[in-house]
Coordinates of C-alpha atoms in Angstrom, one line a residue:
M1 CA -51.5 175.5 -196.5
K2 CA -50.4 178.3 -199.0
A3 CA -49.3 177.9 -202.0
S4 CA -46.0 179.3 -204.0
R5 CA -46.0 181.6 -206.2
G6 CA -46.9 179.3 -209.5
A7 CA -48.1 176.6 -208.1
P8 CA -51.8 175.0 -208.2
L9 CA -54.0 175.5 -204.9
T10 CA -53.9 172.4 -202.7
P11 CA -57.6 171.0 -203.2
V12 CA -60.1 170.3 -199.8
P13 CA -59.3 166.3 -198.3
L14 CA -62.8 166.2 -198.3
A15 CA -62.6 162.3 -197.9
A16 CA -59.4 162.7 -194.9
A17 CA -62.5 165.0 -193.8
A18 CA -64.9 162.0 -193.6
R19 CA -62.7 160.7 -191.9
G20 CA -62.9 162.4 -189.3
A21 CA -65.8 162.9 -189.2
V22 CA -67.1 159.7 -188.8
A23 CA -64.0 158.4 -186.5
L24 CA -65.3 161.4 -183.8
A25 CA -68.7 160.6 -183.7
V26 CA -68.9 156.5 -184.1
P27 CA -67.0 156.0 -180.1
L28 CA -69.0 158.5 -178.4
L29 CA -72.7 156.9 -180.5
V30 CA -72.6 153.8 -178.9
G31 CA -71.6 155.1 -175.8
V32 CA -74.2 157.3 -176.0
W33 CA -76.1 154.1 -176.8
T34 CA -74.8 151.2 -174.3
G35 CA -74.0 153.7 -171.8
A36 CA -70.7 152.6 -171.9
V37 CA -69.4 156.1 -171.8
V38 CA -65.8 156.7 -170.5
P39 CA -65.0 153.4 -172.6
A40 CA -66.1 155.9 -175.2
V41 CA -64.5 159.1 -174.4
I42 CA -60.8 157.8 -174.1
A43 CA -61.3 155.7 -177.8
G44 CA -62.8 159.0 -179.5
I45 CA -59.0 160.4 -177.7
G46 CA -57.6 157.6 -179.9
A47 CA -59.7 158.5 -183.0
L48 CA -58.8 162.6 -182.0
W49 CA -54.5 161.9 -182.2
G50 CA -55.0 159.3 -184.9
V51 CA -57.5 162.2 -186.9
S52 CA -54.1 164.1 -186.6
Q53 CA -51.4 162.1 -188.1
D54 CA -53.6 160.2 -190.7
G55 CA -52.7 161.8 -194.3
S56 CA -52.2 161.2 -197.5
D57 CA -49.0 159.0 -198.2
P58 CA -49.2 155.5 -199.2
Y59 CA -50.8 152.5 -196.8
R60 CA -48.9 151.0 -195.2
L61 CA -47.1 154.1 -194.5
R62 CA -50.1 155.6 -192.3
V63 CA -50.7 152.1 -190.4
R64 CA -47.2 152.1 -189.7
R65 CA -47.3 156.1 -187.5
L66 CA -50.5 155.4 -186.9
G67 CA -50.0 152.2 -185.2
C68 CA -46.4 153.8 -183.8
M69 CA -48.8 156.6 -182.6
G70 CA -51.5 154.6 -181.0
G71 CA -49.0 152.2 -178.5
S72 CA -46.8 154.8 -177.3
A73 CA -49.9 157.2 -176.6
A74 CA -51.2 153.5 -174.8
L75 CA -47.8 153.3 -173.4
G76 CA -48.6 157.4 -172.3
L77 CA -51.7 156.7 -170.6
L78 CA -51.2 153.4 -168.9
A79 CA -48.4 155.3 -166.8
G80 CA -50.5 158.1 -166.1
E81 CA -53.3 156.2 -164.5
L82 CA -51.1 154.5 -162.0
A83 CA -49.1 157.5 -161.4
L84 CA -52.7 159.2 -160.7
R85 CA -53.8 156.0 -158.6
C86 CA -50.3 155.4 -157.3
G87 CA -52.4 158.7 -154.8
H88 CA -49.1 159.9 -153.8
P89 CA -48.8 163.9 -154.4
A90 CA -45.6 162.9 -156.2
A91 CA -46.0 160.0 -158.0
V92 CA -47.8 162.3 -161.2
T93 CA -45.5 164.7 -161.8
V94 CA -42.3 162.2 -162.5
C95 CA -44.5 160.5 -164.5
L96 CA -44.8 163.8 -166.5
G97 CA -40.7 164.1 -166.2
A98 CA -39.4 160.7 -166.8
T99 CA -42.0 160.5 -170.2
A100 CA -41.3 164.1 -171.1
L101 CA -36.9 162.9 -170.9
L102 CA -37.9 159.6 -173.0
A103 CA -40.2 161.5 -175.1
G104 CA -37.6 164.6 -175.8
A105 CA -35.0 161.9 -175.8
V106 CA -36.8 160.2 -178.8
S107 CA -38.5 163.1 -180.9
L108 CA -35.6 164.2 -183.1
R109 CA -34.5 161.4 -184.4
G110 CA -36.7 161.4 -187.6
R111 CA -40.2 161.9 -188.1
L112 CA -41.4 158.5 -186.6
A113 CA -40.0 158.9 -183.8
S114 CA -41.2 162.4 -183.1
V115 CA -44.7 161.6 -183.2
S116 CA -44.7 158.4 -181.0
G117 CA -43.1 160.4 -178.0
M118 CA -44.7 163.2 -178.5
H119 CA -48.2 161.0 -178.3
L120 CA -45.9 158.8 -175.8
L121 CA -46.2 162.6 -173.7
L122 CA -49.2 163.1 -174.4
G123 CA -51.1 160.0 -173.3
A124 CA -49.6 161.0 -169.5
T125 CA -50.7 164.3 -169.4
V126 CA -54.3 162.7 -170.1
G127 CA -53.6 159.1 -167.7
S128 CA -52.4 162.2 -165.0
G129 CA -54.9 163.7 -165.2
F130 CA -58.6 162.2 -165.4
P131 CA -59.0 159.7 -162.5
V132 CA -61.1 157.0 -164.6
P133 CA -63.3 154.5 -162.9
G134 CA -63.1 150.8 -163.2
P135 CA -59.8 148.4 -164.6
W136 CA -56.3 149.6 -165.5
W137 CA -56.5 148.0 -168.4
Q138 CA -59.8 149.8 -169.6
P139 CA -58.6 153.2 -170.9
P140 CA -54.8 151.9 -172.6
L141 CA -57.8 149.5 -175.2
A142 CA -60.1 152.2 -175.4
L143 CA -57.5 154.9 -176.5
L144 CA -56.9 151.7 -179.5
A145 CA -60.0 150.9 -180.3
G146 CA -60.2 154.7 -181.2
V147 CA -57.1 155.1 -183.6
A148 CA -58.0 151.3 -184.7
L149 CA -61.1 153.5 -186.2
V150 CA -59.4 155.8 -187.6
V151 CA -56.6 153.3 -189.1
V152 CA -59.7 151.3 -190.7
L153 CA -60.8 154.6 -191.9
S154 CA -58.4 155.3 -193.4
A155 CA -56.4 151.8 -195.3
T156 CA -59.5 150.3 -196.5
P157 CA -59.5 152.0 -199.8
W158 CA -56.3 149.7 -199.8
L159 CA -58.6 146.9 -201.5
W160 CA -60.5 148.6 -204.3
R161 CA -57.0 151.6 -204.8
R162 CA -54.8 149.4 -204.1
H163 CA -51.4 151.9 -206.4
A164 CA -54.0 154.8 -207.2
I165 CA -51.5 157.0 -204.3
E166 CA -48.5 155.7 -206.2
R167 CA -50.2 156.1 -209.6
A168 CA -50.9 159.3 -208.5
A169 CA -47.3 160.5 -207.4
V170 CA -45.6 159.0 -210.7
L171 CA -48.3 161.1 -212.5
A172 CA -47.4 164.3 -210.3
V173 CA -44.7 163.8 -212.2
Y174 CA -45.0 164.0 -215.5
R175 CA -47.9 167.3 -215.1
A176 CA -44.4 169.1 -213.6
A177 CA -41.9 167.9 -216.1
S178 CA -44.2 169.2 -218.2
E179 CA -44.5 172.6 -216.8
A180 CA -41.6 173.0 -215.6
L181 CA -41.1 172.7 -219.7
S182 CA -43.7 175.3 -220.3
A183 CA -41.6 177.8 -217.9
A184 CA -38.3 177.8 -219.1
G185 CA -36.4 180.5 -220.9
S186 CA -39.1 182.3 -218.5
P187 CA -38.4 184.2 -215.1
E188 CA -40.5 181.4 -212.7
A189 CA -38.0 178.2 -214.4
E190 CA -36.0 177.8 -211.2
A191 CA -39.2 177.6 -209.5
A192 CA -41.1 174.9 -211.4
R193 CA -38.0 173.3 -211.4
R194 CA -38.4 173.2 -207.8
R195 CA -41.7 171.4 -208.0
L196 CA -40.0 169.2 -210.9
T197 CA -37.6 167.7 -208.2
A198 CA -39.5 168.1 -204.8
A199 CA -43.0 166.3 -207.4
L200 CA -39.7 163.4 -208.0
D201 CA -38.5 163.1 -204.2
D202 CA -42.0 162.5 -203.2
A203 CA -42.8 159.5 -206.0
H204 CA -39.6 158.2 -204.6
Q205 CA -40.8 158.2 -200.8
V206 CA -43.9 157.0 -202.0
M207 CA -42.7 154.0 -203.9
G208 CA -40.6 153.2 -201.2
R209 CA -40.1 149.3 -201.5
H210 CA -42.2 148.7 -203.9
L211 CA -38.4 150.1 -206.3
T212 CA -36.6 147.0 -204.7
G213 CA -38.9 144.1 -204.8
R214 CA -39.5 141.7 -207.8
E215 CA -42.9 142.0 -208.9
R216 CA -44.4 140.3 -212.2
P217 CA -45.4 141.8 -215.9
R218 CA -48.3 143.4 -217.2
T219 CA -49.2 144.0 -213.5
E220 CA -50.7 147.1 -212.3
L221 CA -48.0 148.1 -209.8
G222 CA -45.9 146.7 -212.6
A223 CA -46.7 149.2 -214.8
V224 CA -46.8 151.7 -212.4
R225 CA -43.1 151.5 -211.7
D226 CA -42.0 151.8 -215.5
A227 CA -43.8 154.8 -215.8
F228 CA -41.6 155.9 -212.8
D229 CA -38.6 154.6 -214.0
A230 CA -38.8 156.2 -217.2
A231 CA -39.7 159.8 -215.2
V232 CA -36.7 159.5 -213.4
R233 CA -34.7 159.6 -216.8
L234 CA -37.4 162.5 -217.4
G235 CA -36.1 164.4 -214.5
E236 CA -33.0 165.2 -215.3
V237 CA -34.0 165.3 -219.1
T238 CA -35.6 168.5 -217.6
S239 CA -33.6 169.6 -216.0
A240 CA -31.2 170.1 -218.9
L241 CA -33.7 171.4 -221.4
V242 CA -34.7 174.2 -217.8
W243 CA -30.3 174.8 -217.7
E244 CA -29.8 175.6 -220.7
G245 CA -32.5 178.2 -220.8
R246 CA -34.5 178.4 -223.7
P247 CA -38.4 178.7 -224.8
L248 CA -39.5 175.4 -225.6
P249 CA -42.6 175.3 -228.1
R250 CA -46.0 173.4 -227.6
R251 CA -45.3 170.0 -229.7
V252 CA -42.2 169.6 -226.5
T253 CA -44.0 170.8 -223.7
D254 CA -45.8 168.1 -224.0
V255 CA -44.2 165.4 -224.2
P256 CA -43.8 164.4 -220.5
L257 CA -48.2 164.6 -220.9
L258 CA -47.9 161.7 -224.0
V259 CA -45.8 159.4 -222.1
A260 CA -47.8 159.6 -218.8
A261 CA -50.7 159.1 -221.2
R262 CA -49.6 155.7 -223.2
L263 CA -47.1 154.0 -219.4
L264 CA -50.3 154.9 -217.4
P265 CA -54.0 154.9 -220.2
D266 CA -56.6 156.2 -218.1
G267 CA -54.5 157.8 -215.5
G268 CA -56.0 161.6 -215.7
A269 CA -52.4 162.0 -216.5
T270 CA -53.0 164.1 -220.1
A271 CA -54.9 167.3 -220.3
V272 CA -53.8 167.3 -224.0
S273 CA -56.5 168.2 -227.4
P274 CA -56.8 165.5 -229.6
A275 CA -57.0 168.8 -232.0
A276 CA -53.6 170.0 -230.9
D277 CA -50.9 169.5 -233.4
L278 CA -49.2 167.1 -231.7
P279 CA -47.7 163.4 -233.1
G280 CA -49.8 160.0 -232.2
P281 CA -46.9 157.8 -229.9
A282 CA -46.0 156.6 -233.5
T283 CA -41.5 156.4 -233.4
G284 CA -41.7 156.8 -237.1
P285 CA -39.4 160.1 -238.3
G286 CA -42.3 162.3 -238.9
A287 CA -44.2 161.6 -235.6
D288 CA -41.2 162.9 -233.4
P289 CA -42.2 165.8 -231.5
C290 CA -39.2 166.9 -230.0
D291 CA -37.0 168.3 -233.7
G292 CA -33.9 169.8 -233.1
V293 CA -30.5 169.9 -232.0
S294 CA -30.4 171.0 -228.4
P295 CA -29.1 167.2 -226.5
G296 CA -31.5 167.9 -224.3
V297 CA -34.4 168.1 -227.3
L298 CA -32.6 164.9 -228.6
A299 CA -32.8 162.8 -225.1
L300 CA -36.1 164.1 -224.3
S301 CA -37.1 162.7 -228.3
E302 CA -35.7 159.4 -228.1
L303 CA -37.4 159.0 -224.3
Y304 CA -40.9 159.6 -225.8
A305 CA -40.2 157.2 -228.6
E306 CA -39.5 153.9 -226.6
P307 CA -41.9 151.1 -227.1
V308 CA -44.1 150.8 -223.7
P309 CA -42.3 147.7 -221.4
H310 CA -44.5 144.5 -222.0
A311 CA -46.1 145.2 -224.2
E312 CA -46.0 141.5 -225.5
P313 CA -46.9 138.6 -223.5
V314 CA -44.3 138.1 -221.0
P315 CA -43.6 133.7 -220.8
H316 CA -44.4 132.6 -217.4
T317 CA -41.2 132.1 -215.0
R318 CA -41.0 131.7 -211.4
S319 CA -40.4 134.6 -210.7
V320 CA -39.4 137.7 -212.1
R321 CA -35.4 139.5 -212.5
A322 CA -35.7 143.0 -210.4
R323 CA -34.6 145.9 -212.4
P324 CA -31.3 147.1 -211.5
S325 CA -32.4 150.7 -211.1
G326 CA -30.6 153.3 -208.8
V327 CA -34.1 155.0 -207.2
A328 CA -33.8 151.6 -205.1
V329 CA -30.7 153.5 -203.4
R330 CA -32.4 154.6 -200.4
L331 CA -30.9 158.4 -198.7
P332 CA -28.8 157.6 -195.8
A333 CA -30.1 158.9 -192.8
Y334 CA -29.4 162.0 -191.6
P335 CA -30.0 164.0 -188.3
W336 CA -31.3 166.8 -188.3
H337 CA -28.7 167.5 -184.9
G338 CA -26.4 165.3 -182.8
R339 CA -26.6 163.9 -179.6
A340 CA -26.1 166.4 -178.0
A341 CA -28.4 168.7 -179.4
Q342 CA -30.7 165.3 -178.9
A343 CA -29.8 165.7 -175.1
R344 CA -30.3 169.5 -174.3
Y345 CA -33.2 169.7 -175.7
A346 CA -34.6 166.3 -174.2
V347 CA -33.4 168.5 -170.7
L348 CA -35.2 171.6 -172.4
L349 CA -38.9 170.0 -173.0
T350 CA -38.1 167.8 -169.6
V351 CA -38.2 171.3 -167.8
C352 CA -41.1 173.3 -169.4
V353 CA -43.3 170.1 -168.6
L354 CA -42.3 169.9 -165.6
V355 CA -42.8 174.1 -164.4
A356 CA -46.1 174.4 -166.2
Q357 CA -47.3 171.0 -164.1
L358 CA -46.5 173.1 -161.5
C359 CA -48.3 176.3 -162.5
A360 CA -51.3 173.7 -162.8
E361 CA -50.8 172.2 -159.5
L362 CA -50.8 176.1 -158.6
L363 CA -53.7 177.1 -161.0
H364 CA -56.3 174.7 -161.1
G365 CA -55.3 171.3 -158.1
P366 CA -55.8 168.0 -160.0
R367 CA -56.8 168.3 -163.1
G368 CA -54.7 170.6 -164.4
Y369 CA -53.7 168.7 -167.4
W370 CA -53.9 171.2 -170.2
L371 CA -51.0 173.3 -169.7
P372 CA -48.2 170.4 -170.2
M373 CA -50.6 168.9 -172.5
T374 CA -50.2 172.3 -174.6
V375 CA -46.5 172.2 -173.7
A376 CA -46.0 168.8 -175.2
F377 CA -47.8 170.2 -178.5
V378 CA -46.1 173.4 -178.7
Y379 CA -42.5 172.6 -178.5
K380 CA -42.2 171.2 -181.5
P381 CA -38.8 172.7 -183.3
D382 CA -38.4 170.2 -185.7
F383 CA -42.2 170.6 -186.5
G384 CA -42.2 174.5 -188.0
P385 CA -40.8 177.8 -186.0
V386 CA -41.9 177.3 -182.4
P387 CA -43.1 181.6 -182.2
R388 CA -45.3 180.6 -185.3
R389 CA -46.6 177.0 -183.8
A390 CA -47.2 178.9 -180.8
L391 CA -49.0 182.2 -182.3
H392 CA -50.8 179.2 -184.4
R393 CA -51.8 177.6 -180.9
C394 CA -52.8 180.4 -179.2
A395 CA -55.5 181.7 -182.1
G396 CA -57.2 178.3 -182.2
T397 CA -57.8 178.2 -178.9
V398 CA -60.0 181.3 -178.8
L399 CA -61.7 180.1 -182.0
G400 CA -62.1 177.0 -180.8
V401 CA -63.8 178.0 -177.4
A402 CA -65.6 180.9 -179.4
A403 CA -67.1 178.2 -181.3
I404 CA -67.8 175.0 -178.9
G405 CA -68.9 178.2 -176.9
T406 CA -71.9 179.8 -178.9
V407 CA -72.9 175.7 -179.7
T408 CA -73.4 175.8 -176.2
L409 CA -75.4 178.1 -175.6
L410 CA -77.6 176.9 -178.2
T411 CA -78.5 173.4 -177.3
T412 CA -76.7 171.2 -174.8
D413 CA -78.5 167.8 -176.2
T414 CA -75.9 165.5 -175.8
L415 CA -76.6 164.2 -179.9
V416 CA -76.3 167.7 -181.1
L417 CA -73.0 167.9 -180.0
I418 CA -71.8 164.5 -181.0
G419 CA -72.7 166.1 -184.3
A420 CA -70.7 168.4 -183.5
V421 CA -67.8 167.6 -182.6
A422 CA -68.5 165.3 -186.0
A423 CA -68.1 168.8 -187.8
F424 CA -64.6 169.6 -185.9
G425 CA -63.5 166.2 -186.6
A426 CA -63.5 167.4 -190.6
L427 CA -62.6 170.9 -189.6
M428 CA -59.9 169.8 -187.9
A429 CA -58.8 167.0 -190.6
V430 CA -58.3 169.8 -192.6
G431 CA -56.9 172.1 -190.5
V432 CA -54.0 169.5 -189.8
R433 CA -53.7 169.1 -193.8
H434 CA -52.9 172.8 -194.6
H435 CA -53.1 175.4 -191.3
Y436 CA -51.7 174.5 -187.6
A437 CA -54.5 177.2 -186.2
L438 CA -57.4 175.6 -188.2
A439 CA -56.7 172.3 -186.5
T440 CA -56.0 173.4 -183.2
T441 CA -59.5 174.9 -182.9
G442 CA -61.1 171.9 -184.0
L443 CA -59.2 169.4 -181.6
T444 CA -59.3 172.2 -178.6
A445 CA -64.0 172.4 -179.4
I446 CA -63.6 168.5 -179.1
V447 CA -62.2 168.5 -176.4
F448 CA -64.2 170.5 -174.6
V449 CA -67.3 167.9 -175.4
L450 CA -65.3 165.8 -174.5
L451 CA -64.4 166.9 -171.5
D452 CA -68.6 167.6 -171.1
M453 CA -69.5 163.8 -171.6
L454 CA -66.5 162.9 -168.7
G455 CA -69.0 165.1 -166.5
D456 CA -66.7 168.3 -165.8
H457 CA -69.0 170.9 -166.4
R458 CA -66.7 173.3 -164.9
A459 CA -67.5 177.0 -166.6
L460 CA -62.9 176.5 -168.2
Y461 CA -63.7 178.4 -171.0
S462 CA -61.2 182.0 -170.1
A463 CA -59.2 179.6 -168.2
R464 CA -57.6 177.4 -171.6
I465 CA -57.5 180.6 -173.7
L466 CA -54.9 182.0 -170.2
D467 CA -53.9 178.5 -169.6
T468 CA -53.0 178.3 -173.6
A469 CA -50.9 181.4 -173.9
L470 CA -48.8 181.0 -170.1
A471 CA -47.9 177.2 -172.0
A472 CA -46.7 179.2 -174.6
A473 CA -44.9 181.8 -172.8
I474 CA -43.0 179.3 -170.9
V475 CA -42.3 177.1 -173.7
L476 CA -40.7 180.8 -176.1
V477 CA -39.1 181.6 -172.6
A478 CA -36.9 178.7 -173.1
H479 CA -36.6 178.2 -176.2
F480 CA -34.9 181.6 -176.3
A481 CA -33.2 181.6 -173.2
L482 CA -31.7 178.0 -173.2
W483 CA -31.6 177.3 -177.1
P484 CA -31.2 180.1 -178.9
D485 CA -29.7 179.3 -182.6
S486 CA -31.3 176.0 -182.3
A487 CA -32.6 176.6 -186.1
A488 CA -30.1 178.1 -187.3
G489 CA -28.0 175.6 -186.0
R490 CA -30.3 173.4 -188.7
A491 CA -30.0 175.0 -191.3
A492 CA -25.7 175.4 -190.9
A493 CA -26.0 171.6 -191.1
Q494 CA -28.8 171.1 -194.4
T495 CA -26.9 174.0 -195.5
E496 CA -23.2 172.0 -195.4
A497 CA -25.0 168.1 -196.3
A498 CA -26.6 169.8 -199.3
L499 CA -23.4 171.4 -200.4
A500 CA -21.2 168.3 -200.2
A501 CA -23.9 166.0 -201.7
A502 CA -23.8 168.6 -205.0
H503 CA -20.3 168.6 -204.7
R504 CA -20.7 164.5 -205.0
Y505 CA -23.3 164.6 -207.9
R506 CA -20.7 166.9 -210.3
D507 CA -17.7 164.3 -209.2
L508 CA -18.8 161.4 -209.8
A509 CA -21.5 161.3 -212.7
A510 CA -19.9 161.2 -214.4
D511 CA -17.5 157.7 -214.2
A512 CA -20.8 156.4 -212.9
T513 CA -23.6 154.0 -213.9
P514 CA -27.6 155.4 -214.3
A515 CA -28.5 153.7 -210.9
Q516 CA -25.9 155.7 -209.5
R517 CA -25.8 158.6 -211.3
H518 CA -29.8 159.5 -210.8
A519 CA -28.8 158.7 -207.1
L520 CA -26.0 160.9 -206.7
R521 CA -28.5 163.2 -208.3
R522 CA -31.8 162.6 -206.0
T523 CA -29.5 162.7 -203.1
A524 CA -28.5 165.9 -204.1
Y525 CA -32.1 167.7 -204.5
H526 CA -33.0 166.3 -201.4
R527 CA -30.7 167.6 -199.3
L528 CA -30.8 170.7 -201.6
A529 CA -35.0 171.1 -200.6
E530 CA -33.9 170.4 -197.7
A531 CA -31.9 173.5 -196.6
R532 CA -34.0 175.0 -198.1
R533 CA -36.4 174.2 -195.3
A534 CA -34.2 174.6 -192.7
V535 CA -33.1 177.6 -193.8
A536 CA -36.4 179.1 -194.4
H537 CA -37.9 177.1 -190.3
A538 CA -34.6 179.3 -189.7
D539 CA -34.8 182.9 -190.4
G540 CA -39.6 182.4 -188.9
E541 CA -37.1 182.5 -185.9
P542 CA -36.3 185.8 -184.6
G543 CA -33.5 185.9 -183.7
R544 CA -32.1 186.8 -180.5
P545 CA -31.9 190.8 -179.7
G546 CA -29.1 192.5 -179.6
R547 CA -27.3 189.6 -181.3
R548 CA -24.2 191.0 -183.2
G549 CA -25.4 190.4 -186.7
G550 CA -29.1 189.0 -186.1
R551 CA -31.2 187.5 -188.4
K552 CA -31.6 189.6 -191.2
R553 CA -28.1 189.3 -191.3
R554 CA -26.4 185.9 -190.4
L555 CA -29.5 184.0 -192.4
P556 CA -30.0 185.0 -195.7
D557 CA -26.8 184.4 -196.6
R558 CA -27.4 181.1 -196.9
E559 CA -29.6 181.6 -200.6
D560 CA -27.5 182.0 -202.1
P561 CA -25.3 179.1 -201.7
I562 CA -28.1 177.0 -202.1
A563 CA -29.3 178.6 -205.3
S564 CA -25.9 178.3 -206.8
A565 CA -26.2 174.2 -206.3
E566 CA -29.0 173.9 -207.8
R567 CA -27.4 175.9 -210.6
L568 CA -24.9 173.0 -210.2
C569 CA -26.9 170.3 -210.5
D570 CA -29.1 171.8 -213.7
A571 CA -25.3 172.3 -215.8
V572 CA -24.2 168.3 -214.2
S573 CA -27.5 167.1 -215.5
A574 CA -27.4 168.8 -219.0
R575 CA -23.8 167.7 -218.6
N576 CA -24.4 164.0 -218.5
V577 CA -26.9 164.5 -221.1
G578 CA -25.1 166.0 -223.2
A579 CA -22.1 164.9 -222.5
R580 CA -20.6 164.6 -225.9
R581 CA -20.3 168.6 -226.0
A582 CA -17.5 170.0 -224.8
A583 CA -18.7 173.4 -224.1
S584 CA -21.1 172.3 -221.0
A585 CA -18.6 171.9 -218.7
L586 CA -16.9 175.3 -218.5
P587 CA -20.5 176.4 -217.0
V588 CA -20.9 173.3 -214.5
H589 CA -16.7 174.6 -212.8
R590 CA -18.0 178.3 -213.5
C591 CA -21.4 177.2 -211.1
T592 CA -18.5 175.0 -208.6
G593 CA -16.8 178.6 -206.8
A594 CA -20.7 179.8 -205.9
C595 CA -20.9 176.8 -204.5
A596 CA -18.8 177.5 -201.0
M597 CA -19.9 178.6 -198.0
G598 CA -18.0 181.4 -197.5
G599 CA -14.2 180.7 -199.2

């Protein structure tokens, strides 16, 4: 994953790589030692798909996503297996068409639905492509066992580091706030403020239900919630200071790190040297690091001077009143397309799968699963630009075939091949977080070993490369011939929603309570970030050749309204922080006109 300019590089996820290696090697080793190779391979497929959906988000979200993915994949596998065992020539085709239609119908309804829909189709593709001996119920259970192994490996750290992910997300807000204050008054200020709002939005997502529950004071989660409440206010103050556009001294830019170190001690939040010219956490006048007349600086000073919550012993009570925090307000659901677009995608996905299945029957006969399976992976417009995804899929397939081909030339020993599966599993886990082509490289190599263990020893290296290219071509032709403006439509809808949220924040913030104001602010910045991603997505898809205006004239026009809306939100934050400063209203109104879409 390429880091943006000025942003730190994403570290290599070593823990996820280790989980990927173990999750894929253990089922195969158990199968070899017990002689139950076929169920072990099916469990390996479940682990393979589980690794592809393993993440660094909170444990409850991981378990829910992996559970939905595993249940959908097992259901699809069962449907495909029953269609294959039926023996009717058209049963497999009907099964693939029905599952593709269902998968497409639900895939645009959110991330969880998209993952479930894709794996429902993948399960049906695998179930109808592999004749598995034994009772009909065995393959779905074996698949669920592989997914369960990934769930256990991914969620077990919850036992001893229960709230580490939430703590890290909140600390990231403080670090981003310090970086944004350091960049104030420089050309990097706007990008730094965007990273701050992205970190704050991520913290909102990670904290989730913890923001509405009732927690006793003086607990780890209570401390994280207190730090998060302060981080929400810090985000508003930092946006105001960045909007003021003045360089800030070191004693001001390090305040977020000092506050984080006080609220979440021993969390690695601060990199401030004890020898630095910075005050301690005392609240006296001589210890205040923010000595200035700017309303933003004064607000930051007040935040710094606040005592640590729950510092004194609290008597036991039956329950603790839930804090009326605005961060508990959930964002309203906003599908990126309406029902008509969802129906169109479902039909197009079904057509692509059926065409791929027909080509597979003509080229390979039975076991022609690779073509429809590739379509299921590639045609995911909600996962990114379709052309880029198709290109990365083809490149990853070529690299994976070359890698596993080299391994099999050196040895065919089963244990060595299982070791290669573990290595490719680790590579895939890294690729899932960094680059789709890298993930495809690991997945392709693993699938070849699994097929070999199932008894399919055909030399299919060149055939699989051609199949991948053909499936990608089917998707691209259907996508650009029948739905060329899907990404542009999504960008337009997201931009319109973002501007509406920004205007709502401007109009309602002055009379709102602090909780309501923070919720309005979060919604506005969240929508603006979504709109930026949608525009970048649309920019990654070339327009139809010869279309008037073309991509270069149609899409970049949305950048200016989004940037103006972000400046509007910054100005509103500055007005909220310094409400008694009458001149702050003028910039707000100046920004308003620039946020209109074409007047």
